[in-house]
């Protein structure tokens, strides 16, 4: 669905349907039920689009994370414990890795000052 929504023809189709919706509304002088239908349709479409956007963002984030994991794996001096760290079993493990990274940073700062 992500590929379909990025096409210009889909945007034109949505704009055409909106124009048709308004034309029919003007023709029938916007009956009282018109607002109810409009609110229901727009709410439903909004709800569906929220899930589509969330799904797309989750896929992109997962792909980015796999790419970063591959970069860590490719560097010989990198800490391989950082691969898939987002799926760590506990917060303690994450804190230990953060402390280790801070130690490396302090060591690097000390080396650059010398």
mmCIF file of C-alpha atoms in Angstrom, residues 43-89:
data_model
loop_
_atom_site.group_PDB
_atom_site.id
_atom_site.type_symbol
_atom_site.label_atom_id
_atom_site.label_comp_id
_atom_site.label_asym_id
_atom_site.label_seq_id
_atom_site.Cartn_x
_atom_site.Cartn_y
_atom_site.Cartn_z
ATOM 1 C CA UNK A 43 -12.888 9.038 10.506
ATOM 2 C CA UNK A 44 -12.615 5.564 9.005
ATOM 3 C CA UNK A 45 -10.050 6.655 6.436
ATOM 4 C CA UNK A 46 -8.035 8.456 9.118
ATOM 5 C CA UNK A 47 -8.003 5.361 11.319
ATOM 6 C CA UNK A 48 -6.838 3.142 8.462
ATOM 7 C CA UNK A 49 -4.132 5.625 7.450
ATOM 8 C CA UNK A 50 -2.806 5.761 11.024
ATOM 9 C CA UNK A 51 -2.230 2.003 10.916
ATOM 10 C CA UNK A 52 -0.698 2.170 7.431
ATOM 11 C CA UNK A 53 1.709 4.911 8.496
ATOM 12 C CA UNK A 54 2.647 3.094 11.722
ATOM 13 C CA UNK A 55 3.293 -0.122 9.789
ATOM 14 C CA UNK A 56 5.437 1.692 7.229
ATOM 15 C CA UNK A 57 7.476 3.441 9.925
ATOM 16 C CA UNK A 58 8.020 0.184 11.804
ATOM 17 C CA UNK A 59 9.271 -1.519 8.623
ATOM 18 C CA UNK A 60 11.613 1.369 7.850
ATOM 19 C CA UNK A 61 12.952 1.389 11.396
ATOM 20 C CA UNK A 62 13.545 -2.373 11.311
ATOM 21 C CA UNK A 63 15.356 -2.090 7.966
ATOM 22 C CA UNK A 64 17.520 0.747 9.277
ATOM 23 C CA UNK A 65 18.343 -1.261 12.382
ATOM 24 C CA UNK A 66 19.378 -4.292 10.290
ATOM 25 C CA UNK A 67 21.654 -2.045 8.211
ATOM 26 C CA UNK A 68 23.261 -0.621 11.336
ATOM 27 C CA UNK A 69 23.734 -4.134 12.726
ATOM 28 C CA UNK A 70 25.479 -5.127 9.507
ATOM 29 C CA UNK A 71 27.780 -2.111 9.770
ATOM 30 C CA UNK A 72 28.697 -3.059 13.347
ATOM 31 C CA UNK A 73 29.328 -6.628 12.218
ATOM 32 C CA UNK A 74 31.607 -5.405 9.400
ATOM 33 C CA UNK A 75 33.867 -3.295 11.625
ATOM 34 C CA UNK A 76 36.602 -5.396 13.202
ATOM 35 C CA UNK A 77 37.040 -3.161 16.260
ATOM 36 C CA UNK A 78 33.304 -2.884 16.969
ATOM 37 C CA UNK A 79 31.645 -4.512 19.946
ATOM 38 C CA UNK A 80 29.506 -7.318 18.525
ATOM 39 C CA UNK A 81 27.353 -7.236 21.652
ATOM 40 C CA UNK A 82 25.774 -4.131 20.126
ATOM 41 C CA UNK A 83 24.209 -6.168 17.324
ATOM 42 C CA UNK A 84 20.453 -6.318 17.937
ATOM 43 C CA UNK A 85 20.906 -4.471 21.231
ATOM 44 C CA UNK A 86 17.354 -3.120 20.895
ATOM 45 C CA UNK A 87 16.177 -6.651 21.660
ATOM 46 C CA UNK A 88 18.253 -6.906 24.836
ATOM 47 C CA UNK A 89 16.872 -9.156 27.518
#
